Tab-separated table of C-alpha atoms in Angstrom:
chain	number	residue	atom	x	y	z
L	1	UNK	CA	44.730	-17.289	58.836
L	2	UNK	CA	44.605	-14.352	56.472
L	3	UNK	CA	47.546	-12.367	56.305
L	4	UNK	CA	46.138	-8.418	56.572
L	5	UNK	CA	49.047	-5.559	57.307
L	6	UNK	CA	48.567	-4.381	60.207
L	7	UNK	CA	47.264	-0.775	61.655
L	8	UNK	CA	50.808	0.697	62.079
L	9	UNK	CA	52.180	-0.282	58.619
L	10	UNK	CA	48.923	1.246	57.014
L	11	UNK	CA	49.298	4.848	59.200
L	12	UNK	CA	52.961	4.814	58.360
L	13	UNK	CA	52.221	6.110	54.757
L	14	UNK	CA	49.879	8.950	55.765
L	15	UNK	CA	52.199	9.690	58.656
L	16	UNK	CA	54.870	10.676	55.740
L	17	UNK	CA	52.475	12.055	53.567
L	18	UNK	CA	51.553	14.705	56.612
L	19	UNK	CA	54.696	15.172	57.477
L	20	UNK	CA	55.962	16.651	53.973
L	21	UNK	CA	52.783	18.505	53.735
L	22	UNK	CA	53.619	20.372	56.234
L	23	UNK	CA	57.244	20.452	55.486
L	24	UNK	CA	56.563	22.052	52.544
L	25	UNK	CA	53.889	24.423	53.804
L	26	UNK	CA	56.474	25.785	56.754
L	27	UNK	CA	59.187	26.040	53.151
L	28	UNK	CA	56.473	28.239	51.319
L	29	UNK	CA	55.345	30.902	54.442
L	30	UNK	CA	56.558	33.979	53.921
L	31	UNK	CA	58.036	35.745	57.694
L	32	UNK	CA	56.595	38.299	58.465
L	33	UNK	CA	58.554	41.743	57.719
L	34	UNK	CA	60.749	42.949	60.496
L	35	UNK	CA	59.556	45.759	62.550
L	36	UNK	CA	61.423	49.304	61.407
L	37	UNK	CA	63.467	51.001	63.669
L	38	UNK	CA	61.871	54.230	64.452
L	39	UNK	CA	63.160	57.675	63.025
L	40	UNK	CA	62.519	60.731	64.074
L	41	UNK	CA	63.765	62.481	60.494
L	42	UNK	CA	59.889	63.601	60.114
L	43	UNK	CA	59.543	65.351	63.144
L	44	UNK	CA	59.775	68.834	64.065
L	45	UNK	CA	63.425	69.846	65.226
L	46	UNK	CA	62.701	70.753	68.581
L	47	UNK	CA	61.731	67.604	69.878
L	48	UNK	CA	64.622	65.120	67.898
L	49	UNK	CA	66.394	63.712	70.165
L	50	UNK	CA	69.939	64.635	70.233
L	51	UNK	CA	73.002	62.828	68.609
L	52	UNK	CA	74.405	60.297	70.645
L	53	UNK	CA	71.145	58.481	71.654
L	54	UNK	CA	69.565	55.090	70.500
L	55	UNK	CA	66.072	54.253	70.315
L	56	UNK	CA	65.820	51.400	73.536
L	57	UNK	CA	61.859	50.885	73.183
L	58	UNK	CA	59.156	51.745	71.242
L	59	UNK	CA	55.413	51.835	73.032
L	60	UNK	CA	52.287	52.426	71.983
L	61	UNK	CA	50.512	54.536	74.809
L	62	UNK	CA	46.625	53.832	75.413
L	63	UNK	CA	44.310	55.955	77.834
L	64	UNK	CA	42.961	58.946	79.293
L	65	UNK	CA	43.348	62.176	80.171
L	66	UNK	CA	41.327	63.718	83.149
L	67	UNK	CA	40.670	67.717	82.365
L	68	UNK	CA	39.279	69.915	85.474
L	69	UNK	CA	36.964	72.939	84.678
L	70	UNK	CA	39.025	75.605	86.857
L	71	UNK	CA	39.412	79.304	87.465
L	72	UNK	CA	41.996	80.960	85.234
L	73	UNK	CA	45.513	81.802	86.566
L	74	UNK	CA	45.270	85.717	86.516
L	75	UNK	CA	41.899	85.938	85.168
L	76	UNK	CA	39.521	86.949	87.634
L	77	UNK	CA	35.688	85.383	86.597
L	78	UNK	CA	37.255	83.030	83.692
L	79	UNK	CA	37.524	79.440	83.698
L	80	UNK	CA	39.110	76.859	81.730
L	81	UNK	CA	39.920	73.228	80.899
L	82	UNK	CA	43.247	72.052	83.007
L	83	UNK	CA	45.113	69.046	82.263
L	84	UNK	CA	44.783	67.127	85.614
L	85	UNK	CA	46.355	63.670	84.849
L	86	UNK	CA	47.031	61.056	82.044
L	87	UNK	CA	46.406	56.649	82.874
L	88	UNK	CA	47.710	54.700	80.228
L	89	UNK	CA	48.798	51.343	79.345
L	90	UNK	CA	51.988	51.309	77.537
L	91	UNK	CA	52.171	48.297	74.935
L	92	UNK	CA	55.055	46.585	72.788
L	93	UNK	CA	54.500	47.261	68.933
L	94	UNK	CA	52.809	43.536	69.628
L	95	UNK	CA	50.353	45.095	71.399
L	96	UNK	CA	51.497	43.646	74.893
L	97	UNK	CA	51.680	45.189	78.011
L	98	UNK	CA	55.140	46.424	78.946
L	99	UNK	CA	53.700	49.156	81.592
L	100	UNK	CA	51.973	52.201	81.991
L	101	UNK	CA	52.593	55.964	81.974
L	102	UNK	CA	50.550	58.101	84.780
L	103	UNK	CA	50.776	61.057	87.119
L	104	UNK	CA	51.360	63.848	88.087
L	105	UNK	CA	54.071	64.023	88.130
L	106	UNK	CA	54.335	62.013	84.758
L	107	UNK	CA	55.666	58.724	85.207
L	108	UNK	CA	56.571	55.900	83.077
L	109	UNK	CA	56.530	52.436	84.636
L	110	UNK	CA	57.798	49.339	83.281
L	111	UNK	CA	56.210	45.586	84.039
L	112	UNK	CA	59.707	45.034	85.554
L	113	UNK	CA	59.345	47.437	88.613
L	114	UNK	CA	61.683	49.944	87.050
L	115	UNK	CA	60.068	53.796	86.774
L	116	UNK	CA	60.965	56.973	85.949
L	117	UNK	CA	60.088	60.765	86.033
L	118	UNK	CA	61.297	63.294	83.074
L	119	UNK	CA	61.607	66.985	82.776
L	120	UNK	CA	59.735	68.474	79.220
L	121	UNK	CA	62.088	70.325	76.941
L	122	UNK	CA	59.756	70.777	74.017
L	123	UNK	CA	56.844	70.689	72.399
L	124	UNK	CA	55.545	70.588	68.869
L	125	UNK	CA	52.281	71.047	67.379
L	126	UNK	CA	50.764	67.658	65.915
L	127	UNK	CA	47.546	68.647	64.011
L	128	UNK	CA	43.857	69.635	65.471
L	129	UNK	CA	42.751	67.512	67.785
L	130	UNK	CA	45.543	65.759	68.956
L	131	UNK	CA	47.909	66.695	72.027
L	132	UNK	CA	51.519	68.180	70.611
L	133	UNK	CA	54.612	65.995	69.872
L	134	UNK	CA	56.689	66.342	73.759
L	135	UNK	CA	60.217	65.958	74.044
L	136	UNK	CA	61.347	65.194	77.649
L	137	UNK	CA	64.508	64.497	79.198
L	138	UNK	CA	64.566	61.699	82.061
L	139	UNK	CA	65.290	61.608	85.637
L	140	UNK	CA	67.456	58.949	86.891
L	141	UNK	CA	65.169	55.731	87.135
L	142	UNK	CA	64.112	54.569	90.249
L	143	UNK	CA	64.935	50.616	90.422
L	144	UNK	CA	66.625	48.391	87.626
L	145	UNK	CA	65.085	47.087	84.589
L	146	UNK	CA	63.878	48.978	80.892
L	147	UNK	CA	63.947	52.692	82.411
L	148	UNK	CA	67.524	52.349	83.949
L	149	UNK	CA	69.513	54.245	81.619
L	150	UNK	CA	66.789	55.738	79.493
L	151	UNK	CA	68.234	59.550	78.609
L	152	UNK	CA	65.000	60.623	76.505
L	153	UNK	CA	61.457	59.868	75.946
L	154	UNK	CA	59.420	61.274	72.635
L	155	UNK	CA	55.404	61.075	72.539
L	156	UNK	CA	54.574	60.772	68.777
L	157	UNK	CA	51.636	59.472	67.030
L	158	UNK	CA	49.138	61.586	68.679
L	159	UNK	CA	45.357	60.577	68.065
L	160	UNK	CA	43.296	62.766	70.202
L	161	UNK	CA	43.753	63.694	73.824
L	162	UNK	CA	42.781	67.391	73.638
L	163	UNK	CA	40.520	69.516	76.267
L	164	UNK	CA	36.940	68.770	76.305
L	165	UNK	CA	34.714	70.800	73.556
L	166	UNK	CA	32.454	71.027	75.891
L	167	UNK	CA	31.911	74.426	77.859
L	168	UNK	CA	33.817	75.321	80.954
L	169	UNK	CA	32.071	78.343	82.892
L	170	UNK	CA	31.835	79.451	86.883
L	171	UNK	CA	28.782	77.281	86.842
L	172	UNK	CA	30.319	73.781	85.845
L	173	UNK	CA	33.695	74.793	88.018
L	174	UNK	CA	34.963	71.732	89.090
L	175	UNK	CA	33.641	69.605	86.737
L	176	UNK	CA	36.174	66.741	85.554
L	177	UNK	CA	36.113	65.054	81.966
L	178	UNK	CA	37.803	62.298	80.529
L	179	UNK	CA	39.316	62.356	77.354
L	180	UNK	CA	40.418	59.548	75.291
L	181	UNK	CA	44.121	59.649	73.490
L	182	UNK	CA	46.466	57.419	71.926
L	183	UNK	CA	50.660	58.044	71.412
L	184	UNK	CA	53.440	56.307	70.646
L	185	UNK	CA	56.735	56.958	73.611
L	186	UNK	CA	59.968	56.152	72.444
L	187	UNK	CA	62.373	55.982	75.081
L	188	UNK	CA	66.148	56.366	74.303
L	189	UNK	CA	69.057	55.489	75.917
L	190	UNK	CA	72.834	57.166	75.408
L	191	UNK	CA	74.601	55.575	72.177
């Protein structure tokens, strides 16, 4: 009988060999860079949030806003665009769902069942096109989870989201369009 070695003693070298190849490619990966806390330093004044507040969450709203050709308030024979409603998915800086953001009234709703309405305090224009910066402070959340807490939110960001170019007369009263818009909320919490 011939003596061979066997299947197991002739994987056992490659086994090693793998092993450190990997050992040594895990060593020489660079991690990724850490995400940045958020600052508002840039922003216009009016819609910083005050001292004594820390950013809680950062999120990345995506959706729509739904305008409404309608009569003008005081302005007998005139029409207009009117904001009607915004649907949006709110996402992690991962780009994962954490909840969405809808209304009226505006509300911000987590994945964990918590929600919450807010009051606007300011606003802040963010360049053609694009809806202004908001500053809001927060009602008192309805159920516990990410909005229980939250003092202030900030929409920043702002890609689009403006009313329709398109012509609003007495003819096409009524009419609804749907506008496309992108912003980043940052909801804050008391220090």
């Amino acid at each position: 009988m011939r003596n061979t070695p066997s299947t197991t003693s002739r994987l056992v070298p490659v086994a090693g060999a793998l092993a450190a190849a990997a050992l040594l490619a895990a060593c020489s990966t660079t991690a990724p860079p850490a995400s940045t806390m958020f600052s508002q330093a840039s922003l216009p004044a009016a819609i910083q949030v005050p001292a004594g507040n820390r950013v809680a969450m950062e999120t990345v709203g995506v959706g729509e806003i739904t305008y409404e050709c309608r009569d003008k308030a005081n302005a007998p024979g005139q029409t207009e665009w009117v904001f009607v409603g915004p649907s949006a998915v709110l996402n992690d800086r991962s780009g994962n769902k954490v909840g969405t953001y809808f209304g009226p009234p505006a509300t911000w709703a987590s994945n964990d069942g918590s929600r919450l309405t807010a009051t606007q305090i300011a606003v802040a224009p963010a360049g053609t096109g694009n809806l202004p910066y908001q500053l809001v402070k927060a009602n008192p959340a309805m159920g516990a989870g990410a909005m229980a807490g939250v003092t202030y939110i900030q929409r920043v960001a702002l890609q689009g989201g403006v009313a329709p170019a398109s012509a609003c007369s007495p003819a096409n009263k009524g009419e609804r369009q749907i506008v496309k818009y992108q912003a980043d909320y940052i909801f804050w919490k008391a220090a």
